[in-house]
Amino acid sequence: MSRRIAITPAEVDFSDPDAPASPTFGDVYHSRAGALPQARHVFVAGNGLPGRWQGRERFVVLETGFGLGNNFLATWDAWRQDPARCERLVFVSVEKHPLQRDDLARIHAGSELPELAAQLVERWPPLTIGLHTLSFEGGRVELLLLGLGDARTLLRELVLDADALYLDGFAPKRNPELWDEWLLKSLSRLSVPGTTAATWSISRPMRRALTALGFEVGLAPGFASKPEMTVARFAPRHTPQRPVGREPVAPGAQRAVILGAGLAGAACALALSRAGASCTVIDALPGPAQASSGNPAGLFHGTVNPDDGPHARFNRAAALATQSLLAELGVPHTQGLLRLETRLALAQMQDAPGYVQALSVDEASARAGTALGHPAWFYPGGGALDPAAYTRAMLAASGAELRLSTPVAALRETAGGWQLLGADGRVIDDAPLVVLAGGHAQLPLLGALAEDLVVQRGQLTHLPEAPWQPALPVAGDGYAIADGRGGAWCGATAQDDDLDPALRETDQADNLTRYARLAALDAPPRAPLAGRVAWRLVAADRLPLIGALAAPGTMAAQLRLQPRRPGLLVCTAFGSRGITWAALAGRLVAALALGSPRPLEAELLDAVDPLRFALRRQRRPER
Ligand SMILES: Cc1cc2nc3c(=O)[nH]c(=O)nc-3n(C[C@H](O)[C@H](O)[C@H](O)COP(=O)(O)OP(=O)(O)OC[C@H]3O[C@@H](n4cnc5c(N)ncnc54)[C@H](O)[C@@H]3O)c2cc1C
Ligand SMILES: C[S@@+](CC[C@H](N)C(=O)[O-])C[C@H]1O[C@@H](n2cnc3c(N)ncnc32)[C@H](O)[C@@H]1O
């Protein structure tokens, strides 16, 4: 199984309570004179904070080496204490060896900031590679923590504009890779004119490299026994050109209209409103979550595969985002899910700490409450829920205005944004930012993008008296979810380009056969025809479409270089994973629109880019 998702957690030597140390690097995590005082002096004050964030909508800190999280806690505390603080603080940090949760809790057991430290420990993610988004203060403080990985790889995958840099590796002699020219160059690529940097180090090679990269470098009084520290300000002679395809499509927009009150639209409304935009959600139907997102139950979970490619990484990041949003919003859900593994034997299934565990047939059977025929992956953070309840919870938390029973027939670009038009041509609404999150029913609005999408019919079956009520949701070839009343939901069928809305006996028989196979029953149970039909909008590569459309003209050779239409984003093609994908997709939409740090690595931004199919066609034209 995957090697890439496993990371090596930090080994911490706690023997000196004033200075926890890393035996791996042979250095202490912070000055003996105190972690928080050091953070406040060197990194917060060294970057001109709190003054520099005052009056700003958003302020982005980028740190090398999250370590014990003291710099984050000191920054968050300074933000809370400042009545003139920026609206939103985004703290981005990269860490190769994150602490295990228990070690983090131990470090902060006697914290001077117990309330903040407890929240950090509570939200601490499973230690898997990639970007983890941890939200605090109702989304106004975000910590994007890069899990496993060398900063040298991860910094190149970030898409953001940093306002302040915290350079906090171990001593340059012991941890040279966090200070060398190559790494500092990556940081300068994420800087804009005026970005500041601070560090306790006064290493000459580092200062020379910063100067060569366009920073004005100076010295300031150091912390405790250190006479000096380094401060710097990015003032390049030539402003580096940013890839045009990565520019935000609606920077500064204070209002957004979102088409679709399903999972996708609700998640976009939540993320955009948290990012400061006031949102209106428009839907043709008389209530939210009445189309595909109105299924009575569904699963959410990540996936594992040996090469940990874009699908596995996107699904994992999305599942983790879902897990934390459900907890934050208090959405009822079943915690834990089993996915049967039919191709690999247990010995071939290796796991990643805390994220997914490999279970033998017996262990999996004990959890499922029936004799299963295969070993299984256990996803402690996966589960099942009522998608409509989740949608409503996101909409309620967003505070968005809902305009229901309002079909949109067309879009029209204006000087300041987009208008949404009814069938009679009347303007329903307009905004500087419009998000198309209307699932399969919006296909006529998607133009050429629709060519790359398939509408797939799916039927779920309700079994009122289930011979086996799974103690946990179980997925394999089909799935089963207990309904809490002695019955179960099982599913689901899939037929492309089939628009029949009626329940079908043949589909029911298929679902019951799958249910029987999952539970190793001798024969499928009998049940009266009952269930629900809905549609999945599916892209050829089974990833969603999240991003901006192409500006008129020819396609660029790379997605990052492709000019985009301003003010318009799509967030759709959630296939059979809408519950899992919505939370992350919404966050991504907000970041692509407004320009906050993107919650996905550049490679994954490209993997979900709506223009990927057009680019592939251009590279390999059909003969
Ligand atoms: C049988 C079945 C089982 C499934 N099981 C699971 C599962 O276990 N786990 C999982 O994660 N996912 C599952 N899914 C997939 C999941 O249901 C979808 O991915 C998800 O609901 C899609 O959400 P959405 O918001 O994109 O679309 P929808 O929920 O369809 O919402 C789109 C909304 O946009 C509105 N709209 C569209 N066009 C217009 C317009 N022109 N004007 C005004 N309003 C418009 C529609 O009225 C609709 O309300 C399943 C799907 C099916 C069919
Ligand atoms: C001095 S500690 C950081 C302390 C931290 N900023 C705090 O507030 O507690 C340095 C950190 O850099 C991390 N580190 C070292 N090399 C790294 C690399 N190549 N990429 C990412 N992180 C690295 C170490 O694991 C360690 O946690």
XYZ file of C-alpha atoms and ligand atoms in Angstrom:
703
model
C 0.000 0.000 0.000
C 0.845 3.609 -0.201
C 4.196 4.736 1.084
C 3.541 8.388 0.409
C 0.829 8.965 2.994
C 2.939 7.662 5.863
C 5.025 10.309 7.580
C 7.610 10.153 10.315
C 6.265 11.985 13.342
C 8.553 14.081 15.513
C 10.479 12.445 18.290
C 10.465 14.878 21.220
C 12.823 14.774 24.174
C 10.860 16.169 27.126
C 13.634 15.808 29.714
C 14.222 19.564 30.035
C 10.753 21.078 30.642
C 12.011 24.546 29.648
C 13.387 23.409 26.324
C 11.862 20.393 24.566
C 14.381 19.063 22.082
C 14.597 17.057 18.886
C 17.097 14.181 19.093
C 16.810 13.873 15.292
C 18.131 17.391 14.721
C 20.136 17.724 17.968
C 18.528 21.076 18.772
C 15.886 22.623 21.040
C 12.494 23.700 19.702
C 12.717 27.154 21.291
C 14.756 29.391 23.548
C 14.992 28.407 27.214
C 13.767 31.926 27.988
C 10.263 30.908 26.845
C 8.501 29.802 23.664
C 5.682 32.337 23.613
C 7.846 35.337 24.604
C 10.287 34.323 21.863
C 7.476 33.994 19.335
C 6.078 37.399 20.287
C 9.426 39.145 20.089
C 11.020 37.487 17.076
C 8.168 36.560 14.779
C 5.150 38.698 15.718
C 6.927 41.982 16.514
C 9.752 41.148 14.068
C 7.168 41.239 11.256
C 5.676 44.534 12.459
C 2.589 42.859 13.899
C -0.006 43.630 15.025
C 0.320 47.004 13.235
C 0.757 45.581 9.725
C -2.462 43.596 9.738
C -4.607 46.419 11.053
C -7.311 47.563 8.657
C -6.659 44.643 6.329
C -9.304 42.231 5.134
C -6.906 39.277 5.206
C -3.353 38.709 6.414
C -1.302 35.649 5.491
C 1.599 34.328 7.559
C 3.837 31.631 6.084
C 6.092 29.695 8.446
C 8.804 27.130 7.851
C 8.621 24.508 10.622
C 5.361 24.318 12.631
C 7.069 22.375 15.412
C 5.176 22.757 18.675
C 2.854 25.409 17.266
C 3.964 28.154 19.649
C 4.406 30.743 16.911
C 0.909 29.987 15.678
C -0.576 30.293 19.175
C 1.279 33.553 19.873
C 0.105 34.996 16.532
C -3.479 33.888 17.037
C -3.408 35.353 20.581
C -2.002 38.669 19.293
C -4.789 38.751 16.701
C -7.431 38.140 19.365
C -6.002 40.840 21.624
C -5.936 43.464 18.882
C -9.156 45.479 18.542
C -8.002 46.755 15.121
C -7.099 43.284 13.804
C -7.593 42.199 10.205
C -10.837 40.412 9.432
C -9.179 37.095 8.664
C -5.853 35.619 9.643
C -4.466 32.732 7.612
C -1.466 30.975 9.080
C 0.286 28.570 6.738
C 3.033 26.325 8.017
C 5.047 23.462 6.615
C 6.303 20.623 8.767
C 8.212 17.506 7.899
C 7.883 15.813 11.291
C 4.610 16.854 12.951
C 4.043 15.905 16.579
C 1.753 13.045 17.535
C -1.400 14.423 19.142
C -0.443 13.069 22.603
C 2.934 14.791 22.429
C 1.281 18.035 21.371
C -1.129 17.766 24.305
C 1.783 17.066 26.672
C 3.750 20.071 25.407
C 0.797 22.398 25.947
C -0.469 20.870 29.205
C 0.677 23.904 31.186
C 0.213 26.446 28.383
C -0.096 30.128 29.124
C -2.806 30.087 26.430
C -4.801 27.035 27.556
C -7.964 27.828 25.627
C -6.177 28.230 22.283
C -3.811 25.329 22.850
C -6.740 23.023 23.689
C -8.412 23.924 20.391
C -5.218 23.235 18.488
C -4.878 19.811 20.107
C -8.533 19.041 19.486
C -8.310 19.898 15.769
C -4.919 18.221 15.247
C -5.294 16.183 12.044
C -4.218 12.632 11.285
C -0.596 12.744 10.193
C -0.932 12.307 6.428
C 0.892 14.117 3.665
C -0.742 17.148 2.099
C -2.573 20.279 3.171
C -4.824 20.084 6.186
C -7.138 23.008 6.860
C -7.894 23.692 10.504
C -10.467 26.415 11.129
C -10.826 28.415 14.306
C -13.001 31.350 15.402
C -15.821 30.353 13.039
C -13.462 30.355 10.063
C -11.768 33.707 10.780
C -8.448 32.109 11.762
C -7.249 29.297 9.576
C -4.161 27.197 9.897
C -3.195 25.383 6.755
C -0.724 22.818 7.935
C 1.261 20.823 5.477
C 1.609 17.304 6.819
C 4.399 15.065 5.733
C 6.858 16.605 3.550
C 9.893 18.412 3.021
C 9.319 22.126 2.813
C 11.479 21.937 -0.306
C 8.743 19.997 -2.084
C 5.699 21.441 -0.403
C 6.482 25.137 -0.787
C 6.576 24.707 -4.539
C 3.041 23.312 -4.456
C 1.567 26.226 -2.487
C -0.478 28.885 -4.229
C -0.649 31.977 -2.027
C 0.610 35.508 -1.435
C 2.341 35.735 1.938
C 2.348 38.962 3.938
C 4.811 37.764 6.575
C 7.392 34.995 6.667
C 8.416 33.236 9.874
C 11.745 31.478 9.246
C 11.935 28.967 12.076
C 13.896 25.859 11.207
C 16.307 24.362 13.698
C 19.753 25.970 13.727
C 21.028 26.344 10.125
C 24.044 24.139 10.825
C 21.799 21.292 12.034
C 18.901 21.809 9.653
C 20.515 23.378 6.538
C 17.712 22.349 4.158
C 15.308 24.850 5.765
C 17.626 27.784 5.185
C 19.389 27.242 1.898
C 19.118 29.396 -1.208
C 16.792 26.993 -2.915
C 14.301 27.086 -0.071
C 14.506 30.861 0.328
C 13.864 31.190 -3.385
C 10.641 29.211 -2.971
C 9.630 31.618 -0.220
C 10.408 34.640 -2.379
C 8.085 33.191 -5.069
C 5.296 33.279 -2.507
C 6.116 36.873 -1.488
C 4.769 40.140 -2.849
C 6.412 43.570 -2.631
C 6.152 44.571 1.038
C 6.173 41.029 2.438
C 8.273 40.974 5.598
C 10.393 38.198 7.071
C 11.812 37.632 10.544
C 13.972 35.058 12.243
C 16.131 34.653 15.326
C 18.986 33.489 13.080
C 21.629 35.909 11.828
C 23.320 33.358 9.599
C 25.368 35.189 6.955
C 24.644 32.832 4.053
C 20.902 33.186 4.735
C 21.125 36.974 4.851
C 23.148 37.050 1.640
C 20.636 34.785 -0.104
C 17.699 36.924 1.035
C 19.434 40.041 -0.259
C 20.132 38.410 -3.611
C 16.442 37.464 -3.888
C 15.322 41.075 -3.515
C 14.819 41.427 0.239
C 16.102 44.469 2.147
C 17.758 42.770 5.090
C 18.466 44.346 8.492
C 19.257 43.483 12.085
C 17.057 44.100 15.127
C 17.587 43.481 18.844
C 17.361 39.734 19.490
C 15.388 37.855 22.105
C 16.747 37.110 25.606
C 20.471 36.432 25.415
C 20.712 36.872 21.641
C 21.921 40.385 20.841
C 20.551 40.426 17.302
C 18.001 38.865 14.980
C 17.218 39.253 11.266
C 14.331 41.236 9.801
C 13.712 41.714 6.089
C 11.312 43.269 3.617
C 10.700 42.105 0.051
C 11.501 44.960 -2.338
C 12.426 43.313 -5.642
C 13.670 45.467 -8.507
C 11.256 43.755 -10.881
C 7.872 42.568 -9.655
C 7.727 38.897 -10.556
C 4.900 37.996 -12.954
C 2.326 35.614 -11.454
C 0.881 32.816 -13.631
C -2.293 34.356 -15.017
C -4.298 31.155 -14.600
C -3.725 31.301 -10.850
C -5.070 34.834 -10.413
C -8.229 35.128 -8.275
C -11.332 35.637 -10.442
C -13.180 38.030 -8.122
C -10.676 39.690 -5.766
C -12.397 41.905 -3.234
C -15.911 40.760 -4.228
C -18.275 41.409 -1.357
C -21.262 39.656 -2.842
C -21.749 36.306 -4.553
C -24.685 34.558 -6.161
C -24.578 30.785 -6.075
C -26.719 28.691 -8.384
C -27.877 25.518 -6.643
C -29.000 24.772 -3.088
C -27.574 21.249 -2.954
C -24.402 20.093 -1.222
C -22.152 21.958 -3.665
C -23.977 25.289 -3.480
C -24.378 25.161 0.295
C -20.665 24.468 0.797
C -19.735 27.365 -1.509
C -22.109 29.684 0.357
C -20.581 28.706 3.682
C -16.977 29.164 2.589
C -17.635 32.411 0.721
C -19.588 33.941 3.579
C -16.819 32.966 5.998
C -14.403 34.666 3.643
C -16.412 37.871 3.911
C -18.806 37.781 0.923
C -22.537 38.078 1.442
C -24.209 35.264 -0.481
C -27.486 34.584 -2.235
C -28.295 30.991 -3.169
C -30.762 30.506 -6.021
C -32.583 27.257 -6.788
C -35.340 26.221 -9.150
C -36.865 23.863 -6.589
C -39.022 24.958 -3.641
C -36.537 23.867 -0.945
C -32.823 23.179 -0.479
C -31.412 19.693 -1.137
C -34.353 18.442 -3.162
C -32.403 17.114 -6.145
C -29.446 14.680 -5.831
C -28.575 15.970 -2.379
C -32.019 14.924 -1.172
C -31.090 11.248 -0.848
C -32.040 9.935 2.596
C -28.515 8.713 3.447
C -25.030 8.580 1.983
C -21.435 7.739 2.791
C -18.326 9.867 3.135
C -14.764 8.611 3.300
C -11.359 8.918 1.648
C -9.720 6.308 -0.495
C -6.360 4.585 -0.492
C -4.394 3.370 -3.453
C -0.817 2.219 -3.866
C 0.577 5.187 -5.757
C -1.331 7.832 -3.723
C -2.136 9.695 -6.928
C -4.401 12.721 -7.366
C -7.648 10.816 -6.684
C -6.458 9.349 -3.404
C -4.946 12.645 -2.285
C -7.974 14.702 -3.233
C -10.374 12.219 -1.625
C -8.314 12.127 1.544
C -8.040 15.905 1.838
C -11.766 16.207 1.169
C -12.749 13.517 3.658
C -10.646 15.181 6.356
C -12.221 18.557 5.593
C -15.678 16.951 5.861
C -14.841 15.324 9.150
C -13.807 18.612 10.721
C -16.713 20.609 9.254
C -19.261 18.070 10.515
C -17.783 18.328 13.994
C -17.710 22.111 13.818
C -21.336 22.427 12.661
C -22.583 19.606 14.894
C -24.137 17.700 11.970
C -25.400 14.277 13.154
C -23.521 11.431 11.472
C -22.382 7.862 11.995
C -18.708 7.856 12.899
C -16.544 5.183 11.246
C -16.923 3.229 7.997
C -15.743 -0.091 6.587
C -14.735 -0.514 2.979
C -14.189 -4.111 1.893
C -10.930 -4.875 0.118
C -11.498 -7.513 -2.534
C -8.178 -7.339 -4.410
C -5.542 -7.342 -1.689
C -4.840 -9.800 1.100
C -4.427 -8.380 4.601
C -0.642 -8.745 4.416
C -0.587 -6.371 1.433
C -2.630 -3.714 3.209
C -0.472 -1.235 5.050
C -2.057 1.658 6.849
C -1.486 5.295 7.589
C -1.581 6.453 11.198
C -5.012 7.504 12.365
C -6.425 7.906 8.906
C -7.253 4.374 7.800
C -6.643 0.992 9.353
C -6.417 -2.428 7.704
C -8.701 -4.989 9.390
C -8.706 -8.778 9.010
C -11.907 -10.535 7.940
C -12.652 -11.366 11.588
C -11.963 -7.863 12.885
C -14.038 -6.296 10.123
C -16.877 -8.780 10.682
C -16.934 -7.970 14.392
C -17.290 -4.263 13.624
C -19.909 -4.798 10.904
C -22.015 -7.158 13.015
C -22.061 -9.903 10.375
C -19.693 -12.371 8.733
C -17.952 -10.494 5.902
C -16.135 -12.260 3.123
C -13.112 -9.937 2.850
C -10.663 -7.899 4.895
C -11.570 -4.217 5.074
C -10.266 -0.724 5.418
C -11.625 0.997 8.491
C -11.989 4.759 8.146
C -12.400 6.160 11.672
C -13.130 9.614 10.211
C -15.543 8.347 7.535
C -19.198 7.601 8.099
C -22.738 8.154 6.892
C -25.193 11.018 7.164
C -28.365 12.574 5.841
C -27.130 14.791 2.971
C -30.143 17.100 3.136
C -29.536 17.772 6.839
C -25.866 18.481 6.074
C -26.848 20.843 3.252
C -29.294 22.700 5.491
C -26.689 22.983 8.261
C -24.177 24.563 5.855
C -26.779 26.970 4.509
C -27.856 27.969 8.016
C -24.256 28.549 9.106
C -23.596 30.621 5.971
C -26.392 33.080 6.689
C -26.971 33.161 2.918
C -30.194 34.522 1.479
C -32.174 31.719 -0.224
C -34.182 32.395 -3.378
C -36.166 29.263 -4.091
C -38.537 28.292 -6.933
C -36.383 30.482 -9.168
C -35.128 28.737 -12.328
C -32.193 30.378 -14.088
C -32.245 30.072 -17.870
C -29.132 31.979 -18.920
C -26.143 34.040 -17.794
C -24.991 37.383 -19.188
C -21.599 38.972 -18.586
C -21.642 42.651 -17.596
C -18.937 45.214 -16.930
C -18.950 44.422 -13.209
C -19.827 40.735 -13.104
C -22.668 38.472 -14.220
C -26.431 38.595 -14.493
C -28.670 35.574 -14.027
C -31.681 35.609 -16.326
C -35.057 33.882 -16.174
C -36.656 32.138 -19.168
C -38.434 35.418 -20.018
C -35.097 37.238 -20.172
C -35.737 39.198 -16.985
C -32.725 39.746 -14.688
C -33.170 37.614 -11.568
C -30.008 38.803 -9.858
C -26.482 40.010 -10.569
C -23.195 39.950 -8.712
C -19.454 40.398 -9.225
C -19.102 36.661 -8.530
C -21.384 33.862 -9.728
C -20.776 30.224 -8.835
C -22.415 27.489 -10.908
C -23.120 24.708 -8.404
C -26.320 23.379 -9.921
C -25.483 19.690 -10.422
C -26.844 17.860 -13.476
C -29.802 20.214 -13.984
C -27.527 23.132 -14.883
C -25.930 21.394 -17.889
C -27.456 23.846 -20.401
C -25.581 26.657 -18.620
C -22.198 24.946 -18.815
C -21.662 25.324 -22.558
C -18.714 23.302 -23.908
C -17.927 21.873 -20.462
C -21.057 19.718 -20.726
C -19.311 17.638 -23.428
C -17.027 16.132 -20.817
C -19.788 15.154 -18.398
C -22.189 12.248 -18.126
C -25.511 12.202 -16.261
C -25.888 8.912 -14.474
C -29.108 7.564 -12.974
C -28.884 5.966 -9.537
C -31.472 4.110 -7.469
C -31.265 3.508 -3.738
C -33.298 0.799 -2.019
C -34.967 0.948 1.370
C -35.242 -2.321 3.206
C -37.765 -1.776 6.034
C -36.876 -4.973 7.924
C -33.225 -5.703 7.339
C -31.912 -9.187 8.201
C -28.580 -7.427 8.831
C -28.443 -3.871 10.133
C -24.810 -2.837 9.752
C -23.372 -1.606 13.033
C -21.254 0.684 10.837
C -21.844 1.694 7.233
C -20.214 -0.907 4.987
C -19.156 -0.296 1.390
C -17.803 -2.654 -1.226
C -19.613 -3.525 -4.410
C -22.579 -1.489 -3.183
C -23.177 -0.293 0.361
C -25.450 -0.688 3.351
C -26.374 1.923 5.946
C -28.644 1.230 8.926
C -31.709 3.497 8.943
C -31.935 3.544 12.751
C -35.433 2.007 12.685
C -34.598 -1.654 12.109
C -34.126 -1.257 8.376
C -31.312 -0.328 6.012
C -30.562 1.742 2.948
C -28.670 -0.123 0.315
C -27.409 0.871 -3.057
C -26.838 1.944 -5.521
C -27.306 1.373 -9.227
C -25.622 3.369 -12.000
C -26.851 3.818 -15.583
C -25.469 6.470 -17.897
C -27.795 8.768 -19.838
C -30.927 7.237 -18.320
C -33.468 9.837 -17.271
C -36.224 7.496 -16.017
C -37.396 8.901 -12.645
C -39.518 5.865 -11.658
C -38.328 3.235 -9.172
C -37.567 -0.025 -11.001
C -37.880 -3.609 -9.741
C -34.739 -4.647 -11.654
C -32.649 -2.001 -9.899
C -34.110 -2.986 -6.553
C -33.140 -6.612 -7.216
C -29.574 -5.483 -8.056
C -29.323 -3.517 -4.811
C -30.637 -6.391 -2.702
C -28.209 -8.803 -4.372
C -25.321 -6.480 -3.485
C -26.596 -6.187 0.074
C -26.735 -9.981 0.381
C -23.196 -10.279 -0.993
C -21.839 -7.693 1.464
C -23.364 -9.564 4.406
C -22.561 -13.030 3.011
C -26.275 -13.954 3.115
C -27.437 -17.068 1.257
C -30.049 -15.174 -0.753
C -31.150 -11.567 -1.220
C -33.944 -10.513 1.156
C -37.404 -9.727 -0.217
C -38.817 -6.245 0.164
C -41.576 -4.097 -1.356
C -40.343 -1.657 -4.020
C -39.093 1.385 -2.073
C -36.219 3.808 -2.393
C -35.222 6.917 -4.299
C -33.955 7.760 -7.777
C -31.483 10.595 -8.339
C -28.744 11.608 -10.767
C -25.011 11.908 -10.550
C -23.086 14.313 -12.738
C -19.823 12.537 -13.539
C -16.632 13.682 -15.269
C -14.678 11.176 -17.361
C -11.810 11.024 -14.844
C -14.107 10.798 -11.793
C -12.889 14.061 -10.276
C -15.029 17.174 -9.771
C -14.934 20.363 -11.842
C -13.899 23.239 -9.589
C -12.477 26.412 -11.047
C -12.789 29.162 -13.594
C -13.663 29.015 -17.278
C -11.392 30.077 -20.124
C -11.318 33.658 -21.331
C -12.106 33.892 -25.047
C -9.080 33.031 -27.207
C -6.827 30.050 -27.683
C -5.946 27.593 -24.939
C -2.599 28.085 -23.241
C -0.183 25.173 -23.020
C -0.614 24.900 -19.236
C -3.617 25.435 -16.983
C -1.671 27.820 -14.750
C -1.029 30.054 -17.746
C -4.595 30.029 -19.072
C -6.410 33.402 -18.866
C -9.820 33.020 -17.175
C -13.214 34.665 -17.385
C -13.525 37.017 -14.440
C -16.261 36.609 -11.846
C -17.437 33.108 -12.777
C -16.626 29.736 -11.197
C -18.034 26.258 -11.547
C -18.248 23.787 -8.694
C -19.875 20.611 -9.909
C -19.568 17.024 -11.209
C -19.543 15.604 -7.699
C -20.341 12.126 -9.089
C -20.947 9.682 -6.277
C -18.883 11.641 -3.761
C -20.796 14.846 -3.136
C -20.877 14.392 0.631
C -17.147 13.755 0.789
C -16.167 16.551 -1.587
C -18.461 19.452 -0.688
C -16.572 20.954 2.267
C -13.221 21.129 0.484
C -14.796 22.194 -2.814
C -16.517 25.139 -1.113
C -13.253 26.259 0.455
C -11.487 25.982 -2.843
C -14.136 28.093 -4.573
C -13.739 30.843 -1.967
C -9.959 30.802 -2.355
C -10.069 30.795 -6.183
C -12.517 33.679 -6.133
C -10.986 35.925 -3.502
C -7.312 34.989 -3.634
C -6.781 33.499 -0.168
C -4.265 30.647 0.116
C -5.537 27.731 -1.948
C -6.384 24.763 0.266
C -4.937 22.319 -2.285
C -1.528 21.741 -3.773
C -0.972 23.111 -7.293
C -1.008 19.611 -8.776
C -4.474 18.984 -7.321
C -5.732 22.399 -8.452
C -4.914 21.257 -11.973
C -6.489 17.839 -11.357
C -9.907 19.410 -10.641
C -9.612 22.321 -13.068
C -12.674 22.423 -15.359
C -10.419 23.149 -18.329
C -8.328 19.993 -17.982
C -10.269 18.118 -20.647
C -9.981 20.959 -23.151
C -6.241 21.077 -22.531
C -5.908 17.312 -22.992
C -7.867 17.519 -26.260
C -5.588 20.290 -27.468
C -2.490 18.250 -26.645
C -3.879 15.119 -28.329
C -6.259 16.260 -31.060
C -8.582 13.540 -32.330
C -7.620 12.221 -35.761
C -28.240 6.875 -5.918
C -27.186 7.808 -5.471
C -26.449 7.504 -4.353
C -25.452 8.385 -3.919
N -24.718 8.059 -2.796
C -23.758 8.904 -2.378
C -22.983 8.620 -1.236
O -23.165 7.605 -0.573
N -22.027 9.500 -0.870
C -21.786 10.633 -1.571
O -20.893 11.395 -1.202
N -22.503 10.951 -2.645
C -23.479 10.106 -3.074
N -24.188 10.408 -4.183
C -23.844 11.620 -4.932
C -24.403 12.887 -4.329
O -25.774 12.719 -4.068
C -24.155 14.030 -5.299
O -22.783 14.054 -5.631
C -24.520 15.374 -4.727
O -25.801 15.357 -4.176
C -24.433 16.459 -5.800
O -24.722 17.681 -5.197
P -24.896 19.002 -6.056
O -25.142 20.096 -5.096
O -23.794 19.109 -7.037
O -26.207 18.739 -6.950
P -27.747 18.731 -6.527
O -27.957 18.155 -5.203
O -28.451 18.128 -7.676
O -28.096 20.270 -6.410
C -28.123 21.124 -7.518
C -29.221 22.130 -7.333
O -29.113 23.107 -8.359
C -30.403 23.462 -8.783
N -30.327 23.948 -10.162
C -29.710 23.343 -11.200
N -29.857 24.086 -12.315
C -30.569 25.173 -11.968
C -31.036 26.304 -12.679
N -30.777 26.461 -13.992
N -31.748 27.244 -12.006
C -31.973 27.126 -10.679
N -31.561 26.063 -9.959
C -30.862 25.095 -10.591
C -31.183 22.171 -8.680
O -32.569 22.418 -8.560
C -30.607 21.512 -7.448
O -31.340 21.788 -6.287
C -25.190 9.565 -4.643
C -25.944 9.874 -5.764
C -26.923 9.013 -6.186
C -27.709 9.361 -7.410
C 12.560 25.229 15.648
S 11.338 24.091 15.186
C 9.945 25.102 14.850
C 9.259 25.634 16.069
C 7.883 26.151 15.763
N 7.859 27.196 14.779
C 7.077 26.507 16.971
O 6.480 27.590 16.999
O 6.973 25.692 17.886
C 11.828 23.625 13.555
C 10.843 22.696 12.863
O 11.233 22.562 11.498
C 10.894 21.243 11.088
N 11.656 20.892 9.887
C 12.954 20.576 9.773
N 13.284 20.329 8.497
C 12.180 20.494 7.765
C 11.884 20.398 6.386
N 12.812 20.066 5.501
N 10.628 20.666 5.987
C 9.673 21.003 6.862
N 9.890 21.101 8.186
C 11.135 20.853 8.638
C 11.269 20.413 12.284
O 10.651 19.145 12.263
C 10.811 21.308 13.429
O 9.517 20.978 13.847
